[in-house]
XYZ file of C-alpha atoms in Angstrom:
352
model
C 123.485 7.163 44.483
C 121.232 9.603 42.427
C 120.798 12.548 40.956
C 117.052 14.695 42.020
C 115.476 16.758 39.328
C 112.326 19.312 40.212
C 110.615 20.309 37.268
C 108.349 23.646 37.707
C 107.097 21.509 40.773
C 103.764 23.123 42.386
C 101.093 22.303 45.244
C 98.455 24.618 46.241
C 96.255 23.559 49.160
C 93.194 25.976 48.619
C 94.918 29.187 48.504
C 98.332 30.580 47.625
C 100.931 28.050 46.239
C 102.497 26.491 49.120
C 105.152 25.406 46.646
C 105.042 27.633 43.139
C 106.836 26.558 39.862
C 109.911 24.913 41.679
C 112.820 23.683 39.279
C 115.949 22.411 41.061
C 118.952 20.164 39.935
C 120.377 18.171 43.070
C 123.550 16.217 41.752
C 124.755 12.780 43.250
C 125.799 12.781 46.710
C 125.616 16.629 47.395
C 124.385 17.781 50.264
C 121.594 20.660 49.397
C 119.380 22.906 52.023
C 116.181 24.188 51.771
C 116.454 27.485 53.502
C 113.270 29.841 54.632
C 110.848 31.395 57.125
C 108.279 29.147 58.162
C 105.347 28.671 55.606
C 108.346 29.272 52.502
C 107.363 25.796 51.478
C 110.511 24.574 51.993
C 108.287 21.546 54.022
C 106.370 20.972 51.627
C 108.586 20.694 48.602
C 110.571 17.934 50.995
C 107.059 15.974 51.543
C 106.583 16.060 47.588
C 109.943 14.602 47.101
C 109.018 11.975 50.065
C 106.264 10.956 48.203
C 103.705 12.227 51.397
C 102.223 15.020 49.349
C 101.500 14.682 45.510
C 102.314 17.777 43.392
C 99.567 19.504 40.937
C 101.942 19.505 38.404
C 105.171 19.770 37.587
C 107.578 16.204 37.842
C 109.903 14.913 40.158
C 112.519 12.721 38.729
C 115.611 10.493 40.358
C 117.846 9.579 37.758
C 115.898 10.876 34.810
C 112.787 8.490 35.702
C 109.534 10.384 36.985
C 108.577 9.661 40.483
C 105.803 12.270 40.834
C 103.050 9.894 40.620
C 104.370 7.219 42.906
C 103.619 6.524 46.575
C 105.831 7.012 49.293
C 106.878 3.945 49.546
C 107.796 2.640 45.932
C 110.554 6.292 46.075
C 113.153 4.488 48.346
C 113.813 7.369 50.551
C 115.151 7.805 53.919
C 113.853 10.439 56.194
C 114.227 11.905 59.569
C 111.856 14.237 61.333
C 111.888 16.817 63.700
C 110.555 14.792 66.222
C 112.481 11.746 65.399
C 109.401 9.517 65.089
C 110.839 6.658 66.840
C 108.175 3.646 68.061
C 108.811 3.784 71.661
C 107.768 0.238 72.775
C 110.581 -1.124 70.116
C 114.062 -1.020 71.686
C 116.891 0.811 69.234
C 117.846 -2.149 67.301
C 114.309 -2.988 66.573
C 113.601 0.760 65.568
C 116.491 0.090 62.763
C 115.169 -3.183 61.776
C 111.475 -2.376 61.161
C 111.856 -0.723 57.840
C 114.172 -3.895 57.033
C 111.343 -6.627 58.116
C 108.914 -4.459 56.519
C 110.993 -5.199 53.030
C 111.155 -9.105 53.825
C 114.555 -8.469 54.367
C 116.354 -11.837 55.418
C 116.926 -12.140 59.339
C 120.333 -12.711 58.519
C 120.907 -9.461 56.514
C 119.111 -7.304 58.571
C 121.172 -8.563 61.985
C 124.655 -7.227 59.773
C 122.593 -3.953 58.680
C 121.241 -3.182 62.113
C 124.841 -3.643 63.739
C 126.578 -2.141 60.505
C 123.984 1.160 61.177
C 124.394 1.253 64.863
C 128.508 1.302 64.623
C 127.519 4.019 61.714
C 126.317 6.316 64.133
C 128.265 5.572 67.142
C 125.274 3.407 69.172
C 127.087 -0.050 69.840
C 125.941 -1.583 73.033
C 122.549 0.978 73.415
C 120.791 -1.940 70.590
C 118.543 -3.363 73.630
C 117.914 0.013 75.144
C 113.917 1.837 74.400
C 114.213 5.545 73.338
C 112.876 6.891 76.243
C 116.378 5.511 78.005
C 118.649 7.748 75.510
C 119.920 11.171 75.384
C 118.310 13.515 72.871
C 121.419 13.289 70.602
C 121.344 9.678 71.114
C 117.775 9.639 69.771
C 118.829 12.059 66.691
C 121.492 9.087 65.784
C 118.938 6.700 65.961
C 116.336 8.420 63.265
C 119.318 8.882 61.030
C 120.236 5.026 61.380
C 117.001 3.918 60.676
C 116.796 6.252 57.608
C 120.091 4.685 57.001
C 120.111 1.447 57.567
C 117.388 0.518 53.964
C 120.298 1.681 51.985
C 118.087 4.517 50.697
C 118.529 6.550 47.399
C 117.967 9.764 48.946
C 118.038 11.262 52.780
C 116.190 13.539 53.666
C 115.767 15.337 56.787
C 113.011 18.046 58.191
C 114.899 19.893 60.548
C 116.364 17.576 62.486
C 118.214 20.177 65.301
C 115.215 21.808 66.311
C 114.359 19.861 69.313
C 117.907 19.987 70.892
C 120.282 22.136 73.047
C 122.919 24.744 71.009
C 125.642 22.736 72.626
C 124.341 19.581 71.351
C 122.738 20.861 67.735
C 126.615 22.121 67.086
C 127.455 19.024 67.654
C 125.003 17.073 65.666
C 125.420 19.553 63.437
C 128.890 18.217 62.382
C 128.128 14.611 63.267
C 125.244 14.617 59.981
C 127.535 16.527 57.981
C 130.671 14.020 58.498
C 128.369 11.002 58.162
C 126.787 12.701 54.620
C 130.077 12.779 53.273
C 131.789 8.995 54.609
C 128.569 7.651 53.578
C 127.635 9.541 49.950
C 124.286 9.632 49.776
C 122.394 12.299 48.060
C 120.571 14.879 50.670
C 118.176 16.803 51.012
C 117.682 19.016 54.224
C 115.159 21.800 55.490
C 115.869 24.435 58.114
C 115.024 28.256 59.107
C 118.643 28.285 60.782
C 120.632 30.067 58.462
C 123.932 28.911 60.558
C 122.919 25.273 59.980
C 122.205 26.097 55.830
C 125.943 28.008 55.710
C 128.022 25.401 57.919
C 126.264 22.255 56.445
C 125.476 22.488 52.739
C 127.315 22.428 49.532
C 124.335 24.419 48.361
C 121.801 26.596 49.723
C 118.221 27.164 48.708
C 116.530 30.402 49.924
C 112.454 30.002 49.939
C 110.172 32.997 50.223
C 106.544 32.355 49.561
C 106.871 28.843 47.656
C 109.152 29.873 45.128
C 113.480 29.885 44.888
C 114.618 33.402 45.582
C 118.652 32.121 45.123
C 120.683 28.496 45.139
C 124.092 28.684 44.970
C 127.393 27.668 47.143
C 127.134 29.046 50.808
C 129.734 31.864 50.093
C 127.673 33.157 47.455
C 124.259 33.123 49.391
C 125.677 34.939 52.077
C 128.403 37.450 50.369
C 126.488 37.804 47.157
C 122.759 37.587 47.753
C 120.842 38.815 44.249
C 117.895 40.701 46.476
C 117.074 42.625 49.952
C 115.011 39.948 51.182
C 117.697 36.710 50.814
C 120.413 39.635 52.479
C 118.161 40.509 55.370
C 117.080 36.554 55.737
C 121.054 35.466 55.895
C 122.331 37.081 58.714
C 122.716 40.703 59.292
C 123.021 43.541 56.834
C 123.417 47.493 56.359
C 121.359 47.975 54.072
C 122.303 51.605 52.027
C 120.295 53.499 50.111
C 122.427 54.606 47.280
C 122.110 56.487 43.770
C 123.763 55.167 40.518
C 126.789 57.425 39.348
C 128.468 55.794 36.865
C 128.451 52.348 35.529
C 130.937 50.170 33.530
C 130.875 46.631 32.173
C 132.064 45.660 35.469
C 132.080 48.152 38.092
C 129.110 50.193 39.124
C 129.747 53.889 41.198
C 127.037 54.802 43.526
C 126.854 57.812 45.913
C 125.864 56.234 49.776
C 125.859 58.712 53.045
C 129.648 57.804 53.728
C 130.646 59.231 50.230
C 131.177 57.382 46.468
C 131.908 53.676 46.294
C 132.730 51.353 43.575
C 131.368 48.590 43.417
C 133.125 45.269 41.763
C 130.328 43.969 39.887
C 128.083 43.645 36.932
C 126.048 46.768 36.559
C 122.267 45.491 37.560
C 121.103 49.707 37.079
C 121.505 52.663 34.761
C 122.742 55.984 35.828
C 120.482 57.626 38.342
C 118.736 55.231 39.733
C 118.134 54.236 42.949
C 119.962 50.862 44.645
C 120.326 49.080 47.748
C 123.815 48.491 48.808
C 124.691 45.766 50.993
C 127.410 45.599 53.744
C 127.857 43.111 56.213
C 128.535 43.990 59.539
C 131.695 42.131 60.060
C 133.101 43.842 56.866
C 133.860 46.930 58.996
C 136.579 47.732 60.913
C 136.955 50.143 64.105
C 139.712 52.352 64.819
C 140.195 54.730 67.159
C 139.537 58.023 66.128
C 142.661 59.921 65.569
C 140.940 63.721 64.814
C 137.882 64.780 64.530
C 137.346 64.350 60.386
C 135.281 61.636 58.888
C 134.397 60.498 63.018
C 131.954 58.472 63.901
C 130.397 57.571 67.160
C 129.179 54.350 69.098
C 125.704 54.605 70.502
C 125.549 50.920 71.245
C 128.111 47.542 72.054
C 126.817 44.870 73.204
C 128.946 42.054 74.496
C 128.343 38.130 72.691
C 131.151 36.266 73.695
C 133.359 35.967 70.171
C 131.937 39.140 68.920
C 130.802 42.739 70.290
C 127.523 43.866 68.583
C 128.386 47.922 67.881
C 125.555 50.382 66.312
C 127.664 53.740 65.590
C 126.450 56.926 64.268
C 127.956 57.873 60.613
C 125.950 60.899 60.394
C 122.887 62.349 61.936
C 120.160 59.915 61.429
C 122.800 57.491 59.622
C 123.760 54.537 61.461
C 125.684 51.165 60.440
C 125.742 47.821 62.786
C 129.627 46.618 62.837
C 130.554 43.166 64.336
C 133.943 43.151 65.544
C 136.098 40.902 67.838
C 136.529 41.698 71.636
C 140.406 42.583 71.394
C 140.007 45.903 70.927
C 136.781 47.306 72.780
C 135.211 50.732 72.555
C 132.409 51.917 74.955
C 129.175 54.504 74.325
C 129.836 57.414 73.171
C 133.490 56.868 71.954
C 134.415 58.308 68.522
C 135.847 56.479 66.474
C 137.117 55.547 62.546
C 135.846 53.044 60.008
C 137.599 51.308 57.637
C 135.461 49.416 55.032
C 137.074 46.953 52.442
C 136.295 48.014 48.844
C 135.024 44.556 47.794
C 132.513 44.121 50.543
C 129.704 46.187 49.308
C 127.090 44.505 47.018
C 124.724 45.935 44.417
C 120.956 44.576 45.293
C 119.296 46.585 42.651
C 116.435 49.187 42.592
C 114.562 50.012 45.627
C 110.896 50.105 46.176
Protein backbone atom coordinates (compact mmCIF):
# COMPACT_ATOMS: atom_id res chain seq x y z
CA UNK A 1 0.00 0.00 0.00
CA UNK A 2 1.67 3.40 0.98
CA UNK A 3 3.02 5.36 3.29
CA UNK A 4 1.38 9.49 3.50
CA UNK A 5 3.78 12.20 4.42
CA UNK A 6 2.40 16.03 5.26
CA UNK A 7 5.04 18.40 5.16
CA UNK A 8 4.23 21.88 7.08
CA UNK A 9 1.04 21.54 4.79
CA UNK A 10 -1.08 24.99 4.75
CA UNK A 11 -4.29 26.53 2.95
CA UNK A 12 -5.70 29.79 3.82
CA UNK A 13 -8.90 30.80 2.03
CA UNK A 14 -8.85 34.68 2.70
CA UNK A 15 -8.52 34.71 6.34
CA UNK A 16 -7.16 32.51 9.11
CA UNK A 17 -5.37 29.24 8.01
CA UNK A 18 -7.96 26.75 7.53
CA UNK A 19 -5.11 24.26 7.67
CA UNK A 20 -1.69 25.89 9.37
CA UNK A 21 1.84 24.27 9.07
CA UNK A 22 0.52 20.57 9.16
CA UNK A 23 3.34 17.78 9.29
CA UNK A 24 2.06 14.21 9.73
CA UNK A 25 3.65 10.69 9.09
CA UNK A 26 0.79 8.08 8.18
CA UNK A 27 2.60 4.58 7.86
CA UNK A 28 1.34 1.71 5.48
CA UNK A 29 -1.93 0.32 6.17
CA UNK A 30 -2.68 2.19 9.52
CA UNK A 31 -5.71 3.41 10.13
CA UNK A 32 -5.31 7.32 11.32
CA UNK A 33 -8.27 9.95 12.42
CA UNK A 34 -8.51 13.37 12.04
CA UNK A 35 -10.22 14.45 15.18
CA UNK A 36 -11.85 18.17 15.84
CA UNK A 37 -14.69 20.67 16.23
CA UNK A 38 -16.07 21.71 13.11
CA UNK A 39 -13.98 24.40 11.17
CA UNK A 40 -10.47 22.49 12.92
CA UNK A 41 -9.56 21.85 9.33
CA UNK A 42 -9.58 18.46 9.75
CA UNK A 43 -11.88 18.70 6.16
CA UNK A 44 -9.80 20.43 4.62
CA UNK A 45 -6.47 18.78 5.23
CA UNK A 46 -8.50 15.43 3.86
CA UNK A 47 -9.55 17.49 0.53
CA UNK A 48 -5.71 18.49 0.14
CA UNK A 49 -4.71 14.94 0.40
CA UNK A 50 -7.74 14.11 -2.18
CA UNK A 51 -6.30 16.28 -4.47
CA UNK A 52 -9.86 18.67 -4.36
CA UNK A 53 -8.09 21.56 -2.70
CA UNK A 54 -4.40 22.56 -3.57
CA UNK A 55 -2.22 23.60 -0.58
CA UNK A 56 -0.22 27.14 -0.49
CA UNK A 57 2.64 25.42 0.47
CA UNK A 58 3.92 22.84 2.17
CA UNK A 59 4.07 19.03 0.16
CA UNK A 60 2.15 16.08 0.24
CA UNK A 61 3.98 12.96 -0.56
CA UNK A 62 2.86 9.00 -0.98
CA UNK A 63 5.78 6.98 -0.90
CA UNK A 64 8.38 9.69 -0.84
CA UNK A 65 7.07 11.16 -4.34
CA UNK A 66 5.29 14.71 -4.11
CA UNK A 67 1.70 14.72 -4.99
CA UNK A 68 0.90 18.32 -3.96
CA UNK A 69 0.73 19.63 -7.36
CA UNK A 70 -1.30 16.90 -8.97
CA UNK A 71 -5.03 16.73 -9.71
CA UNK A 72 -7.39 14.65 -8.09
CA UNK A 73 -7.45 12.26 -10.29
CA UNK A 74 -3.72 11.35 -11.23
CA UNK A 75 -3.50 10.64 -6.71
CA UNK A 76 -5.33 7.22 -6.95
CA UNK A 77 -7.45 7.69 -3.97
CA UNK A 78 -10.58 6.27 -2.76
CA UNK A 79 -13.06 8.32 -0.91
CA UNK A 80 -16.36 8.22 0.76
CA UNK A 81 -18.49 11.14 1.81
CA UNK A 82 -20.85 12.00 4.24
CA UNK A 83 -23.52 11.86 1.98
CA UNK A 84 -22.38 8.87 0.15
CA UNK A 85 -22.51 10.54 -3.28
CA UNK A 86 -23.99 7.71 -5.02
CA UNK A 87 -25.56 8.44 -8.85
CA UNK A 88 -29.02 7.46 -8.22
CA UNK A 89 -30.23 6.55 -11.77
CA UNK A 90 -27.17 3.82 -11.82
CA UNK A 91 -28.20 0.62 -10.01
CA UNK A 92 -25.38 -0.65 -7.22
CA UNK A 93 -23.29 -2.61 -9.50
CA UNK A 94 -23.08 0.18 -11.93
CA UNK A 95 -22.24 2.70 -9.01
CA UNK A 96 -19.03 0.25 -8.42
CA UNK A 97 -18.21 0.00 -11.99
CA UNK A 98 -18.16 3.68 -13.03
CA UNK A 99 -14.84 4.59 -11.60
CA UNK A 100 -13.66 1.19 -13.36
CA UNK A 101 -15.12 2.22 -17.03
CA UNK A 102 -13.93 5.58 -16.34
CA UNK A 103 -10.16 3.90 -16.23
CA UNK A 104 -10.87 1.81 -19.56
CA UNK A 105 -10.91 -0.93 -17.38
CA UNK A 106 -11.64 -4.23 -19.45
CA UNK A 107 -15.42 -5.41 -19.21
CA UNK A 108 -14.10 -8.53 -18.18
CA UNK A 109 -12.07 -7.23 -15.16
CA UNK A 110 -14.40 -4.93 -13.97
CA UNK A 111 -17.45 -7.79 -13.92
CA UNK A 112 -14.76 -9.89 -11.24
CA UNK A 113 -14.03 -6.41 -9.38
CA UNK A 114 -17.64 -5.34 -9.13
CA UNK A 115 -18.70 -8.92 -7.76
CA UNK A 116 -15.26 -9.28 -5.82
CA UNK A 117 -16.36 -5.56 -4.07
CA UNK A 118 -19.94 -6.38 -3.58
CA UNK A 119 -19.09 -9.91 -1.63
CA UNK A 120 -16.39 -7.37 0.13
CA UNK A 121 -18.99 -5.57 1.74
CA UNK A 122 -21.67 -8.04 2.17
CA UNK A 123 -24.09 -6.73 -1.02
CA UNK A 124 -24.44 -10.02 -3.18
CA UNK A 125 -27.75 -10.19 -4.88
CA UNK A 126 -28.67 -6.08 -4.18
CA UNK A 127 -26.10 -5.53 -7.74
CA UNK A 128 -29.42 -4.66 -9.87
CA UNK A 129 -31.06 -2.73 -7.09
CA UNK A 130 -30.94 1.71 -7.39
CA UNK A 131 -29.89 3.35 -4.05
CA UNK A 132 -32.98 4.74 -3.31
CA UNK A 133 -34.18 0.80 -2.79
CA UNK A 134 -31.41 0.22 0.10
CA UNK A 135 -31.14 0.74 3.70
CA UNK A 136 -28.92 3.59 4.87
CA UNK A 137 -26.21 1.08 5.99
CA UNK A 138 -26.68 -0.62 2.80
CA UNK A 139 -25.89 2.66 1.02
CA UNK A 140 -22.71 3.30 3.46
CA UNK A 141 -21.38 -0.29 2.03
CA UNK A 142 -21.91 0.79 -1.26
CA UNK A 143 -19.65 4.24 -1.11
CA UNK A 144 -17.00 2.16 0.55
CA UNK A 145 -17.16 -0.50 -2.40
CA UNK A 146 -16.94 1.89 -4.93
CA UNK A 147 -13.97 3.59 -3.15
CA UNK A 148 -12.85 0.07 -3.03
CA UNK A 149 -13.37 -1.55 -5.84
CA UNK A 150 -10.20 0.88 -8.15
CA UNK A 151 -7.82 -0.83 -5.88
CA UNK A 152 -6.92 2.60 -4.49
CA UNK A 153 -3.62 3.63 -2.68
CA UNK A 154 -5.27 5.42 -0.02
CA UNK A 155 -9.07 5.53 1.57
CA UNK A 156 -10.25 8.09 2.76
CA UNK A 157 -13.42 8.88 4.34
CA UNK A 158 -15.26 12.36 5.53
CA UNK A 159 -17.33 11.26 8.18
CA UNK A 160 -18.99 8.63 6.93
CA UNK A 161 -21.53 7.85 10.26
CA UNK A 162 -23.00 11.09 10.36
CA UNK A 163 -26.07 10.51 8.42
CA UNK A 164 -27.11 7.26 10.28
CA UNK A 165 -28.91 5.90 13.41
CA UNK A 166 -26.53 5.11 16.82
CA UNK A 167 -27.70 1.57 16.42
CA UNK A 168 -26.59 1.39 12.95
CA UNK A 169 -23.27 3.89 13.12
CA UNK A 170 -22.07 1.19 16.00
CA UNK A 171 -22.47 -1.07 13.69
CA UNK A 172 -20.84 0.42 10.71
CA UNK A 173 -18.61 1.53 12.96
CA UNK A 174 -17.03 -1.98 13.34
CA UNK A 175 -17.97 -3.13 9.85
CA UNK A 176 -15.15 -0.16 8.32
CA UNK A 177 -12.86 -0.98 10.95
CA UNK A 178 -12.87 -4.97 10.24
CA UNK A 179 -12.84 -4.34 6.48
CA UNK A 180 -9.60 -1.67 7.03
CA UNK A 181 -7.78 -4.32 8.55
CA UNK A 182 -8.79 -7.77 6.09
CA UNK A 183 -8.24 -5.45 3.34
CA UNK A 184 -4.82 -3.25 4.36
CA UNK A 185 -5.14 -0.27 2.87
CA UNK A 186 -3.76 2.87 4.24
CA UNK A 187 -6.65 5.32 5.82
CA UNK A 188 -7.37 8.26 6.42
CA UNK A 189 -10.65 9.29 8.33
CA UNK A 190 -12.31 12.63 9.68
CA UNK A 191 -14.83 12.89 12.49
CA UNK A 192 -15.99 15.28 15.53
CA UNK A 193 -17.10 11.91 17.34
CA UNK A 194 -14.54 11.34 19.71
CA UNK A 195 -16.10 7.63 20.35
CA UNK A 196 -15.64 6.88 16.63
CA UNK A 197 -11.65 8.46 16.78
CA UNK A 198 -11.00 6.12 20.21
CA UNK A 199 -12.84 2.77 19.01
CA UNK A 200 -11.60 3.03 15.32
CA UNK A 201 -8.06 4.34 14.94
CA UNK A 202 -4.61 3.15 15.56
CA UNK A 203 -3.92 6.84 15.85
CA UNK A 204 -5.68 9.89 16.67
CA UNK A 205 -5.22 13.41 15.44
CA UNK A 206 -6.71 16.24 17.58
CA UNK A 207 -7.33 19.61 15.33
CA UNK A 208 -7.99 22.97 16.92
CA UNK A 209 -7.87 25.92 14.62
CA UNK A 210 -5.89 24.24 11.56
CA UNK A 211 -3.07 23.09 13.39
CA UNK A 212 -2.18 19.35 15.40
CA UNK A 213 -2.74 19.92 19.08
CA UNK A 214 -1.67 15.86 19.80
CA UNK A 215 -1.34 12.39 17.56
CA UNK A 216 -0.66 9.53 19.30
CA UNK A 217 -2.30 5.87 20.07
CA UNK A 218 -5.98 6.24 21.39
CA UNK A 219 -4.92 5.40 25.05
CA UNK A 220 -2.64 8.17 25.07
CA UNK A 221 -5.06 10.86 23.56
CA UNK A 222 -7.53 10.11 25.98
CA UNK A 223 -5.47 9.15 29.37
CA UNK A 224 -2.58 11.43 28.60
CA UNK A 225 -3.73 14.49 26.70
CA UNK A 226 -0.56 17.23 26.68
CA UNK A 227 -3.23 20.38 27.10
CA UNK A 228 -6.81 21.52 28.62
CA UNK A 229 -8.30 21.89 25.37
CA UNK A 230 -7.50 18.07 23.74
CA UNK A 231 -8.77 16.85 27.69
CA UNK A 232 -11.98 18.83 27.58
CA UNK A 233 -12.46 17.86 23.61
CA UNK A 234 -12.00 13.86 24.52
CA UNK A 235 -14.62 13.12 26.70
CA UNK A 236 -15.18 14.41 30.11
CA UNK A 237 -12.74 15.82 32.61
CA UNK A 238 -12.26 17.40 36.26
CA UNK A 239 -10.31 19.73 35.59
CA UNK A 240 -8.20 20.90 39.11
CA UNK A 241 -6.63 23.80 39.73
CA UNK A 242 -3.52 22.85 41.53
CA UNK A 243 -0.12 24.50 42.84
CA UNK A 244 3.36 22.89 42.25
CA UNK A 245 4.94 21.47 45.59
CA UNK A 246 7.66 19.58 44.78
CA UNK A 247 9.02 18.16 41.66
CA UNK A 248 11.40 15.24 40.78
CA UNK A 249 12.78 13.82 37.55
CA UNK A 250 9.71 11.87 37.44
CA UNK A 251 7.09 12.67 39.80
CA UNK A 252 5.60 16.08 40.28
CA UNK A 253 3.59 16.97 43.96
CA UNK A 254 0.88 19.45 43.64
CA UNK A 255 -1.55 20.69 46.35
CA UNK A 256 -5.50 20.28 44.72
CA UNK A 257 -8.76 21.00 47.10
CA UNK A 258 -8.86 17.18 48.11
CA UNK A 259 -5.27 17.46 49.63
CA UNK A 260 -1.45 16.65 48.02
CA UNK A 261 -1.12 14.29 45.08
CA UNK A 262 1.72 12.85 43.25
CA UNK A 263 1.71 12.76 40.17
CA UNK A 264 3.65 9.90 37.96
CA UNK A 265 5.10 11.98 35.40
CA UNK A 266 7.69 14.19 33.89
CA UNK A 267 7.72 17.49 35.67
CA UNK A 268 6.18 20.05 32.84
CA UNK A 269 6.43 23.11 35.99
CA UNK A 270 8.74 24.47 38.65
CA UNK A 271 7.83 24.81 42.22
CA UNK A 272 4.99 27.20 42.76
CA UNK A 273 3.38 27.41 39.91
CA UNK A 274 0.12 27.02 38.95
CA UNK A 275 -1.24 23.60 36.92
CA UNK A 276 -4.23 22.02 35.71
CA UNK A 277 -4.75 18.56 36.88
CA UNK A 278 -6.74 16.21 35.01
CA UNK A 279 -9.05 13.38 36.30
CA UNK A 280 -11.40 11.48 34.46
CA UNK A 281 -14.60 10.85 35.75
CA UNK A 282 -14.62 7.15 35.61
CA UNK A 283 -11.27 7.17 37.59
CA UNK A 284 -13.30 7.66 40.79
CA UNK A 285 -14.80 5.41 42.88
CA UNK A 286 -17.93 5.77 45.38
CA UNK A 287 -18.25 4.31 48.65
CA UNK A 288 -20.52 4.69 51.12
CA UNK A 289 -19.64 6.95 53.65
CA UNK A 290 -18.65 5.20 56.75
CA UNK A 291 -18.21 8.59 59.26
CA UNK A 292 -18.40 11.79 58.75
CA UNK A 293 -14.37 12.63 57.87
CA UNK A 294 -13.17 13.36 54.43
CA UNK A 295 -17.37 13.02 53.25
CA UNK A 296 -18.58 14.08 50.38
CA UNK A 297 -22.02 14.56 49.05
CA UNK A 298 -24.08 13.84 45.75
CA UNK A 299 -25.99 16.80 44.44
CA UNK A 300 -26.70 15.10 41.16
CA UNK A 301 -27.08 11.17 39.42
CA UNK A 302 -28.37 10.88 36.53
CA UNK A 303 -29.30 7.52 35.12
CA UNK A 304 -27.55 6.45 31.26
CA UNK A 305 -28.10 2.98 30.99
CA UNK A 306 -24.29 1.40 31.55
CA UNK A 307 -23.30 4.31 33.61
CA UNK A 308 -24.87 6.80 36.34
CA UNK A 309 -23.69 10.43 35.70
CA UNK A 310 -22.92 11.68 39.64
CA UNK A 311 -21.82 15.52 40.40
CA UNK A 312 -20.83 15.36 44.30
CA UNK A 313 -19.75 18.10 46.47
CA UNK A 314 -15.92 17.74 47.79
CA UNK A 315 -16.04 20.94 49.51
CA UNK A 316 -18.04 24.08 49.45
CA UNK A 317 -17.92 25.38 46.00
CA UNK A 318 -15.71 22.19 44.99
CA UNK A 319 -17.34 19.71 42.94
CA UNK A 320 -16.00 16.58 40.80
CA UNK A 321 -18.27 14.64 38.01
CA UNK A 322 -17.73 10.68 38.77
CA UNK A 323 -19.03 8.04 36.24
CA UNK A 324 -19.71 4.91 37.89
CA UNK A 325 -21.63 1.66 37.04
CA UNK A 326 -25.33 1.14 38.17
CA UNK A 327 -24.53 -1.79 40.75
CA UNK A 328 -24.16 0.18 43.46
CA UNK A 329 -26.50 3.40 43.31
CA UNK A 330 -26.55 6.41 45.58
CA UNK A 331 -29.36 9.08 45.46
CA UNK A 332 -29.25 13.20 46.20
CA UNK A 333 -28.05 14.15 49.01
CA UNK A 334 -26.29 10.88 50.16
CA UNK A 335 -22.78 11.22 51.66
CA UNK A 336 -20.52 9.39 50.59
CA UNK A 337 -16.43 8.39 50.13
CA UNK A 338 -14.08 8.67 47.17
CA UNK A 339 -11.45 6.65 46.32
CA UNK A 340 -9.17 7.98 43.50
CA UNK A 341 -6.34 5.78 41.92
CA UNK A 342 -2.91 7.45 42.28
CA UNK A 343 -2.02 7.08 38.58
CA UNK A 344 -5.11 8.68 37.18
CA UNK A 345 -4.33 12.27 37.62
CA UNK A 346 -2.44 14.07 34.78
CA UNK A 347 -0.24 17.17 34.79
CA UNK A 348 -1.65 19.69 31.88
CA UNK A 349 0.69 22.45 32.72
CA UNK A 350 0.29 26.17 33.68
CA UNK A 351 -3.01 27.78 33.71
CA UNK A 352 -4.10 30.94 32.11
Amino acid sequence: MTDVSLRSLTKTFGGPPAVDQVSLDIRDGEFVSLLGPSGCGKTTTLKLVAGFELADSGSIEFDGEDVSQLPAEKRDIGMVFQNYALFPHLTVAQNLAFGLEMRNTPRAEIARRVSQAMDTVQLVGLGERYPRQLSGGQQQRVALARALVIEPRILLLDEPLANLDARLRDEMRDFIRELQRRVGITTIYVTHDQAEALTMSDRVVVMFAGKVAQAGVPRDIYERPVSRAVAEFVGRVNLLPATVIETTKDTCRVQIFLGQVVVHQAALATVGQSVDVALRPESISLLAATDSVGVAKVISASYGGGLIDYRVEVAPGQTLHVQAFPATRFAVGDAVRLEIRPESYWLLGKTA
